[in-house]
Amino acid sequence: MERKNVWETYDAKEQKKLEAFCGEYREFLDHGKTERECIDTIVNTIEKAGYREFATLEKSGEGLKKGDKVYSVWMNKSIVMFQIGEKPMEEGMNILGAHIDSPRLDIKQNPLYEEGGFAYFDTHYYGGVKKYQWVTIPLAIHGVVVKKDGTTVEINIGENEEDPVFFISDLLIHLAQEQLEKKAAKVIEGEALDIIIGNKPLVLDKKSRSKKEDVQGKEDASGKAGKEAVKAGVLNILKESYGLEEEDFISAELEVVPAGKAREAGFDRSMILAYGQDDRVCAYTSMKAMLDVGETDRTICCILVDKEEIGSVGATGMQSRFFENAVAEVMNLCGDYSELKLRRCLSRCCMLSSDVSSAFDPSYASSFDKKNVAFLGKGMVFNKFTGARGKSSSNDANAEYLAHIRQIFDKKKIHFQTAELGKVDLGGGGTIAYILALYGMNVIDSGVAVLNMHAPWEATSKADIYETYRGYKAFVQGACL
């Protein structure tokens, strides 16, 4: 089955809408390079659209009725949004679920050291990465440091034009003969992914020298801070700029990400090249579909979660009970909660697990089954199953559900394609779909095709992004199985 290139179906008016939508999406990516930043951006956006936090309703004793919009944030890294429908929640909801974490480097709890005249931050990579892709590129540091007194210091260094950036060094080609003999997985080891953060030793002024106030407790005749003077220089900057001590790293969450803004790609500007599109492209389109849908018969819900890249574990991952608890809270505010009704609600939901799929790459054609792969520019992607090799750890959507979705999409003229991640025996991947399927609800993976998935810079088609938004909107309006 050959699918049309979506660009061929748009008139000038539709292309104008597409460009506006993708411009806003790029801004979202620029402001949301970590989970916490995504949550802040999302909350600011949805509150302007009339969403209210659970806590405000609980304090006022106010209930929920048809058309009301509420949300709940969990640990500043996950969020769930609800728009109350006309039918009782016991009859089920229509759910969009995506993740907002992306592969990156995390700074360790005891990270700062000096070696060979350089100051470094020691890192631990997060999620599935090709480690060699992260060397020699400009990097930024984002995150928070929580001090012992509870004060939170927000860090965002490397994104503004006047900011410094950071980097990981690599061996010069002239001396790399032995390195080039290694397998790709070993060319750069995980413990070698330490970022260079300084090279200038601390020099104490006369006032400091007279009071013997050097950082490391020693000074030489020139006024330098002595041993580990470069590290001392970095600590001095952190103290002056952010009020931080070295021990504050113990209670810090700092992420190292590629520096720079999302960009249009290609002479025709048909693509977007940016960090973190897996899976923030599906998170953004899901959120926008919720905001633009209008009133619905069934309650609609959007879940945007953390930790998918490492198995959906932890308190902010999809395996946590925060979603189930939030549904119970909403039913209670609607005046219609019981444990049995909660179970019925969850089992009768229809869900799109909104996650990206691999795009066909002609440069590596042998890794794909060309009949069953997604192509950039051919619309939203459905993966009936994901998993690895023999569908291991996969949700496998049933035929009845796929037929129902086909009917919805054909009615709204949504362009979509079906795909698998790659050739059967080459590997695979997972999503949050199987976790929600544990409740017995209908779930299928759907989203945007991505080129360079999990690389520092990933590529998507503007047309696919826009069609996915249209598809999510049609789904929450029309699904009922």
Coordinates of C-alpha atoms in Angstrom, one line a residue:
M1 CA 0.0 0.0 0.0
E2 CA 1.6 3.2 -1.2
R3 CA 0.8 6.3 0.9
K4 CA 0.7 9.8 -0.5
N5 CA 3.2 12.5 0.4
V6 CA 1.2 14.7 2.6
W7 CA 2.7 17.9 1.2
E8 CA 0.9 17.2 -2.1
T9 CA -2.5 17.4 -0.4
Y10 CA -2.2 20.8 1.3
D11 CA -3.5 24.0 -0.2
A12 CA -1.9 27.4 0.7
K13 CA -4.3 28.0 3.6
E14 CA -3.5 24.6 5.2
Q15 CA 0.3 25.2 4.7
K16 CA 0.0 28.5 6.5
K17 CA -1.6 26.7 9.4
L18 CA 1.1 24.1 9.4
E19 CA 3.9 26.6 9.4
A20 CA 2.3 28.5 12.3
F21 CA 1.9 25.3 14.3
C22 CA 5.4 24.2 13.7
G23 CA 6.8 27.6 14.6
E24 CA 5.1 27.3 18.0
Y25 CA 6.4 23.7 18.4
R26 CA 10.0 24.9 17.8
E27 CA 9.5 27.5 20.6
F28 CA 8.3 24.7 22.9
L29 CA 11.4 22.7 22.2
D30 CA 13.6 25.7 22.9
H31 CA 11.9 26.3 26.3
G32 CA 11.7 22.6 27.3
K33 CA 15.0 20.9 27.2
T34 CA 14.4 19.0 30.5
E35 CA 11.4 17.4 32.1
R36 CA 11.0 20.2 34.6
E37 CA 11.2 22.9 31.9
C38 CA 8.6 21.0 29.8
I39 CA 6.3 20.9 32.8
D40 CA 6.7 24.7 33.5
T41 CA 6.0 25.5 29.8
I42 CA 3.0 23.2 29.6
V43 CA 1.5 24.5 32.9
N44 CA 1.8 28.1 31.7
T45 CA 0.2 27.2 28.4
I46 CA -2.7 25.2 29.7
E47 CA -3.6 27.6 32.5
K48 CA -4.1 30.3 29.9
A49 CA -6.5 27.9 28.2
G50 CA -8.6 27.6 31.4
Y51 CA -7.1 24.5 33.1
R52 CA -7.0 24.6 36.9
E53 CA -4.9 22.6 39.3
F54 CA -6.5 19.9 41.5
A55 CA -5.2 21.6 44.6
T56 CA -7.3 24.8 44.0
L57 CA -10.5 22.8 43.7
E58 CA -9.8 20.8 46.8
K59 CA -9.2 23.9 48.9
S60 CA -12.4 25.5 47.6
G61 CA -14.5 22.4 47.9
E62 CA -15.6 22.9 44.3
G63 CA -16.7 19.9 42.3
L64 CA -16.3 19.1 38.6
K65 CA -18.9 19.2 35.8
K66 CA -19.0 18.8 32.0
G67 CA -16.5 21.0 30.2
D68 CA -14.3 21.6 33.2
K69 CA -10.5 21.4 32.7
V70 CA -8.1 20.3 35.4
Y71 CA -4.5 19.1 35.8
S72 CA -2.2 17.6 38.3
V73 CA 1.6 17.8 38.3
W74 CA 3.7 15.1 40.0
M75 CA 7.1 16.0 41.4
N76 CA 7.6 18.6 38.7
K77 CA 8.3 16.0 36.1
S78 CA 5.0 14.5 35.0
I79 CA 1.5 15.9 34.4
V80 CA -2.0 14.6 33.7
M81 CA -4.7 16.8 32.1
F82 CA -8.5 16.1 32.1
Q83 CA -11.4 17.7 30.3
I84 CA -14.6 16.4 31.7
G85 CA -17.1 15.0 29.2
E86 CA -20.9 14.6 29.2
K87 CA -20.9 10.8 29.9
P88 CA -20.0 9.3 33.3
M89 CA -16.3 8.5 33.6
E90 CA -17.3 4.9 34.4
E91 CA -17.9 4.5 30.7
G92 CA -14.2 5.3 30.0
M93 CA -12.0 8.1 28.7
N94 CA -10.1 8.9 25.5
I95 CA -6.4 9.2 26.5
L96 CA -3.3 10.6 24.8
G97 CA -0.1 9.5 26.5
A98 CA 3.5 10.7 25.7
H99 CA 6.8 11.1 27.5
I100 CA 8.9 14.2 28.0
D101 CA 12.2 12.7 29.0
S102 CA 14.9 12.4 26.3
P103 CA 18.4 10.8 26.1
R104 CA 21.1 13.1 27.7
L105 CA 24.0 13.2 30.1
D106 CA 23.3 13.6 33.8
I107 CA 25.9 15.2 36.1
K108 CA 26.9 13.0 39.0
Q109 CA 26.5 13.9 42.7
N110 CA 30.3 14.3 43.2
P111 CA 31.1 15.6 39.8
L112 CA 33.8 18.3 40.0
Y113 CA 37.4 17.5 39.5
E114 CA 40.6 18.8 37.9
E115 CA 43.0 16.9 35.6
G116 CA 45.8 18.1 33.4
G117 CA 44.8 21.8 33.8
F118 CA 41.1 21.3 33.0
A119 CA 38.1 21.3 35.3
Y120 CA 35.5 18.6 34.5
F121 CA 32.0 17.6 35.4
D122 CA 31.7 13.8 35.7
T123 CA 28.6 12.5 33.9
H124 CA 26.4 9.4 33.6
Y125 CA 24.5 9.0 30.3
Y126 CA 20.7 8.6 30.5
G127 CA 18.8 6.4 28.0
G128 CA 20.0 4.7 24.8
V129 CA 22.7 6.8 23.2
K130 CA 25.5 6.3 20.7
K131 CA 28.2 7.7 23.0
Y132 CA 30.5 8.9 20.2
Q133 CA 27.8 11.3 18.9
W134 CA 28.2 13.5 22.0
V135 CA 31.8 14.5 21.7
T136 CA 33.1 17.8 20.3
I137 CA 29.6 19.4 20.1
P138 CA 28.5 22.5 22.0
L139 CA 26.7 21.5 25.2
A140 CA 24.5 23.3 27.7
I141 CA 23.7 22.6 31.3
H142 CA 20.1 22.8 32.5
G143 CA 18.5 21.8 35.8
V144 CA 18.1 22.7 39.5
V145 CA 20.2 22.7 42.6
V146 CA 18.2 22.4 45.9
K147 CA 20.2 23.7 48.8
K148 CA 20.0 22.4 52.4
D149 CA 17.7 25.3 53.4
G150 CA 15.2 24.3 50.6
T151 CA 16.2 27.1 48.3
T152 CA 16.0 26.0 44.6
V153 CA 18.5 27.5 42.2
E154 CA 17.6 27.1 38.5
I155 CA 20.5 26.5 36.1
N156 CA 20.4 27.2 32.3
I157 CA 23.8 27.9 30.8
G158 CA 24.7 27.6 27.2
E159 CA 21.5 28.6 25.3
N160 CA 21.9 32.4 25.1
E161 CA 24.3 34.0 22.6
E162 CA 26.4 35.5 25.4
D163 CA 26.5 32.2 27.4
P164 CA 29.6 30.0 27.5
V165 CA 29.1 26.4 26.3
F166 CA 30.7 23.2 27.4
F167 CA 32.1 20.2 25.5
I168 CA 33.6 16.7 25.6
S169 CA 37.0 16.3 24.0
D170 CA 38.0 13.7 21.4
L171 CA 41.3 12.3 20.3
L172 CA 42.8 14.1 17.3
I173 CA 42.8 12.1 14.1
H174 CA 46.6 12.1 13.9
L175 CA 46.9 9.9 17.0
A176 CA 43.6 7.9 16.6
Q177 CA 44.9 4.8 14.8
E178 CA 44.2 2.6 17.9
Q179 CA 41.0 4.3 18.7
L180 CA 39.7 3.7 15.2
E181 CA 40.2 0.0 15.6
K182 CA 37.6 -0.2 18.3
K183 CA 34.0 -1.1 17.9
A184 CA 31.6 1.9 17.8
A185 CA 30.3 1.0 21.3
K186 CA 33.8 1.3 22.7
V187 CA 35.2 4.2 20.7
I188 CA 34.0 6.5 23.5
E189 CA 33.5 4.8 26.9
G190 CA 30.8 6.0 29.3
E191 CA 33.3 7.2 31.9
A192 CA 35.0 9.3 29.2
L193 CA 31.8 11.4 28.7
D194 CA 33.0 14.1 31.1
I195 CA 32.5 17.7 30.1
I196 CA 35.2 20.3 30.1
I197 CA 34.0 23.3 32.1
G198 CA 37.1 25.4 32.7
N199 CA 40.8 25.9 32.1
K200 CA 41.7 29.1 33.9
P201 CA 43.2 28.9 37.4
L202 CA 41.9 31.1 40.2
V203 CA 44.1 34.1 40.9
L204 CA 43.6 35.7 44.2
D205 CA 43.6 39.5 44.5
K206 CA 45.7 41.3 47.1
K207 CA 42.8 41.6 49.5
S208 CA 42.1 37.9 49.4
R209 CA 45.9 37.1 49.8
S210 CA 46.3 39.4 52.8
K211 CA 43.4 37.6 54.5
K212 CA 44.6 34.2 53.2
E213 CA 41.1 33.5 51.8
D214 CA 42.0 31.1 49.0
V215 CA 39.5 28.4 48.1
Q216 CA 41.8 25.4 48.5
G217 CA 43.7 26.6 51.6
K218 CA 47.0 27.2 49.8
E219 CA 48.5 29.9 47.7
D220 CA 51.8 30.5 46.0
A221 CA 53.8 33.7 45.6
S222 CA 52.0 34.7 42.4
G223 CA 48.7 34.7 44.1
K224 CA 47.3 31.6 42.4
A225 CA 45.1 29.4 44.5
G226 CA 47.7 26.5 44.4
K227 CA 46.6 22.9 44.0
E228 CA 43.5 22.4 41.8
A229 CA 43.4 26.1 41.0
V230 CA 41.3 25.5 37.9
K231 CA 38.7 23.7 40.0
A232 CA 38.9 26.4 42.5
G233 CA 38.2 29.0 39.8
V234 CA 35.1 27.2 38.8
L235 CA 33.9 26.9 42.4
N236 CA 34.5 30.6 42.8
I237 CA 32.3 31.4 39.8
L238 CA 29.6 29.1 41.0
K239 CA 29.7 30.8 44.4
E240 CA 29.6 34.3 43.0
S241 CA 27.0 33.6 40.3
Y242 CA 24.6 31.1 42.0
G243 CA 25.6 31.0 45.7
L244 CA 26.5 27.3 45.3
E245 CA 29.0 25.3 47.3
E246 CA 30.6 22.1 46.1
E247 CA 28.5 20.0 48.5
D248 CA 25.3 21.4 46.9
F249 CA 25.8 19.0 44.0
I250 CA 24.6 16.2 46.3
S251 CA 21.1 17.6 46.0
A252 CA 21.2 18.7 42.3
E253 CA 19.5 17.5 39.1
L254 CA 21.6 18.8 36.3
E255 CA 21.3 17.6 32.7
V256 CA 23.8 18.1 29.9
V257 CA 22.0 18.6 26.5
P258 CA 23.0 19.9 23.1
A259 CA 23.2 23.7 23.0
G260 CA 21.2 25.6 20.5
K261 CA 17.7 26.2 19.2
A262 CA 15.4 24.0 17.1
R263 CA 16.0 24.9 13.4
E264 CA 14.2 24.5 10.1
A265 CA 16.1 22.0 7.9
G266 CA 16.5 21.8 4.1
F267 CA 16.4 24.4 1.4
D268 CA 12.6 23.9 1.4
R269 CA 12.4 24.2 5.2
S270 CA 10.3 21.1 5.2
M271 CA 11.9 19.5 8.3
I272 CA 12.8 20.4 11.9
L273 CA 16.2 19.6 13.3
A274 CA 16.3 19.7 17.1
Y275 CA 17.2 18.0 20.3
G276 CA 14.6 16.0 22.3
Q277 CA 12.0 15.4 19.6
D278 CA 11.7 11.9 21.0
D279 CA 9.2 12.3 22.5
R280 CA 8.5 16.0 22.9
V281 CA 7.0 16.1 19.4
C282 CA 4.2 13.8 20.6
A283 CA 3.9 15.5 23.9
Y284 CA 3.4 18.9 22.2
T285 CA 0.9 17.6 19.6
S286 CA -1.0 15.8 22.3
M287 CA -1.2 18.9 24.5
K288 CA -2.4 21.0 21.6
A289 CA -5.0 18.5 20.6
M290 CA -6.4 18.7 24.1
L291 CA -6.5 22.5 24.0
D292 CA -8.2 22.8 20.6
V293 CA -10.8 20.0 20.8
G294 CA -13.9 21.7 22.3
E295 CA -16.5 19.8 24.3
T296 CA -16.6 16.0 24.0
D297 CA -19.0 13.2 25.0
R298 CA -16.3 11.2 26.8
T299 CA -13.9 12.7 29.3
I300 CA -10.5 13.2 27.6
C301 CA -7.1 12.9 29.2
C302 CA -3.5 13.6 28.4
I303 CA -0.6 12.0 30.3
L304 CA 2.9 13.4 29.9
V305 CA 5.4 11.4 31.9
D306 CA 9.1 11.0 32.8
K307 CA 11.5 8.0 32.7
E308 CA 10.2 6.3 29.6
E309 CA 13.8 6.1 28.2
I310 CA 14.9 4.0 31.1
G311 CA 11.8 1.7 31.5
S312 CA 9.1 4.0 32.8
V313 CA 10.3 3.3 36.4
G314 CA 10.3 5.5 39.5
A315 CA 7.8 7.8 41.1
T316 CA 7.4 9.9 37.9
G317 CA 7.4 7.1 35.4
M318 CA 4.3 5.5 33.9
Q319 CA 4.7 2.5 36.2
S320 CA 4.0 4.8 39.1
R321 CA 0.4 4.9 40.5
F322 CA 0.2 8.7 40.1
F323 CA -2.1 8.4 37.0
E324 CA -4.5 6.0 38.6
N325 CA -4.6 8.1 41.7
A326 CA -5.3 11.2 39.6
V327 CA -8.2 9.5 37.9
A328 CA -9.7 8.5 41.3
E329 CA -9.4 12.2 42.4
V330 CA -11.2 13.4 39.3
M331 CA -14.0 10.9 39.7
N332 CA -14.3 11.9 43.4
L333 CA -14.6 15.6 42.4
C334 CA -17.3 14.6 39.9
G335 CA -19.1 13.0 42.8
D336 CA -19.0 9.6 41.3
Y337 CA -16.1 7.6 42.8
S338 CA -16.0 4.1 43.9
E339 CA -13.2 1.5 43.5
L340 CA -15.4 -0.5 41.1
K341 CA -16.2 2.5 39.0
L342 CA -12.5 3.4 38.8
R343 CA -11.7 -0.1 37.6
R344 CA -14.5 0.1 35.0
C345 CA -13.3 3.5 33.8
L346 CA -9.7 2.4 33.3
S347 CA -10.7 -0.8 31.5
R348 CA -13.0 1.0 29.1
C349 CA -10.6 3.7 28.0
C350 CA -9.3 4.1 24.4
M351 CA -5.7 5.3 24.3
L352 CA -3.1 6.4 21.8
S353 CA 0.4 5.8 23.2
S354 CA 1.8 8.9 21.6
D355 CA 5.4 8.0 20.8
V356 CA 7.7 8.4 17.8
S357 CA 8.7 5.8 15.3
S358 CA 11.8 5.2 13.2
A359 CA 11.9 6.9 9.8
F360 CA 13.3 5.2 6.7
D361 CA 16.8 6.3 6.1
P362 CA 18.1 5.6 2.5
S363 CA 21.7 5.7 3.8
Y364 CA 21.0 2.7 6.0
A365 CA 18.2 1.0 3.9
S366 CA 19.3 -2.5 4.9
S367 CA 18.2 -2.0 8.5
F368 CA 14.5 -1.5 7.5
D369 CA 11.7 -3.6 5.9
K370 CA 10.7 -1.0 3.2
K371 CA 7.2 -2.4 3.1
N372 CA 6.7 -1.8 6.8
V373 CA 8.5 1.4 7.7
A374 CA 7.5 5.0 8.2
F375 CA 8.6 7.6 5.7
L376 CA 9.1 11.3 6.4
G377 CA 6.3 13.3 4.9
K378 CA 3.7 10.5 4.7
G379 CA 1.7 11.3 7.8
M380 CA 1.1 10.1 11.3
V381 CA 2.5 6.7 12.1
F382 CA 0.8 3.7 13.8
N383 CA 2.8 0.8 15.3
K384 CA 0.4 -2.1 16.0
F385 CA 3.2 -3.5 18.1
T386 CA 6.7 -2.5 19.3
G387 CA 9.0 -4.6 21.4
A388 CA 12.0 -6.5 20.3
R389 CA 12.4 -9.3 17.9
G390 CA 9.6 -11.7 18.7
K391 CA 7.4 -8.8 19.9
S392 CA 9.0 -9.1 23.4
S393 CA 7.8 -6.6 26.0
S394 CA 5.2 -5.3 23.5
N395 CA 1.6 -4.2 23.5
D396 CA -0.1 -5.6 20.4
A397 CA -3.3 -3.8 19.5
N398 CA -6.2 -5.8 18.4
A399 CA -7.8 -5.6 14.9
E400 CA -11.1 -4.3 16.1
Y401 CA -9.4 -1.2 17.6
L402 CA -7.4 -0.6 14.5
A403 CA -10.6 -0.7 12.4
H404 CA -12.2 1.8 14.8
I405 CA -9.3 4.2 14.4
R406 CA -9.3 3.8 10.6
Q407 CA -12.9 4.8 10.6
I408 CA -12.3 7.9 12.7
F409 CA -9.3 9.0 10.6
D410 CA -10.9 8.3 7.2
K411 CA -13.9 10.5 8.3
K412 CA -11.6 13.4 9.2
K413 CA -9.3 12.8 6.2
I414 CA -6.2 12.3 8.4
H415 CA -3.1 11.0 6.6
F416 CA -1.5 8.1 8.3
Q417 CA 0.8 5.2 7.7
T418 CA 1.7 1.9 9.5
A419 CA 5.1 0.8 10.4
E420 CA 7.5 -1.4 12.5
L421 CA 10.6 0.0 14.1
G422 CA 13.0 -1.9 11.8
K423 CA 13.9 -5.4 10.6
V424 CA 12.6 -8.1 12.9
D425 CA 16.0 -9.4 14.2
L426 CA 17.8 -6.1 14.5
G427 CA 16.6 -5.0 17.9
G428 CA 13.6 -2.9 18.8
G429 CA 12.2 -0.6 21.4
G430 CA 9.4 0.0 23.8
T431 CA 6.8 2.7 24.9
I432 CA 4.4 3.2 27.7
A433 CA 1.6 1.3 25.8
Y434 CA 2.0 -2.0 27.6
I435 CA 1.7 -0.4 31.0
L436 CA -1.7 1.2 30.3
A437 CA -2.8 -2.0 28.6
L438 CA -2.5 -3.7 32.0
Y439 CA -5.8 -2.1 32.9
G440 CA -7.4 -3.9 30.0
M441 CA -7.9 -0.7 27.9
N442 CA -7.4 -0.5 24.1
V443 CA -4.0 0.9 23.4
I444 CA -1.9 1.5 20.2
D445 CA 1.3 3.3 19.6
S446 CA 1.1 6.3 17.3
G447 CA 3.1 9.4 16.5
V448 CA 5.7 11.1 14.3
A449 CA 8.5 9.4 12.3
V450 CA 12.0 10.6 13.4
L451 CA 15.3 10.5 11.6
N452 CA 18.4 10.3 13.7
M453 CA 16.4 9.0 16.7
H454 CA 18.2 9.3 20.0
A455 CA 21.0 11.4 18.4
P456 CA 21.8 14.8 19.9
W457 CA 19.9 16.3 16.9
E458 CA 16.8 14.6 15.5
A459 CA 14.9 15.3 12.3
T460 CA 11.1 15.3 11.7
S461 CA 8.8 16.4 8.9
K462 CA 6.6 19.4 9.5
A463 CA 3.8 17.7 7.6
D464 CA 4.0 14.6 9.9
I465 CA 3.9 16.8 13.0
Y466 CA 0.8 18.7 11.8
E467 CA -1.0 15.5 10.7
T468 CA -0.3 13.9 14.1
Y469 CA -1.8 16.9 15.8
R470 CA -4.9 16.6 13.6
G471 CA -5.0 12.8 14.2
Y472 CA -4.8 13.2 18.0
K473 CA -7.6 15.8 17.9
A474 CA -9.8 13.5 15.8
F475 CA -9.1 10.6 18.2
V476 CA -10.1 12.4 21.4
Q477 CA -13.2 13.7 19.7
G478 CA -14.4 10.5 18.2
A479 CA -13.0 7.3 19.9
C480 CA -15.6 5.2 21.7
L481 CA -15.1 1.4 21.6

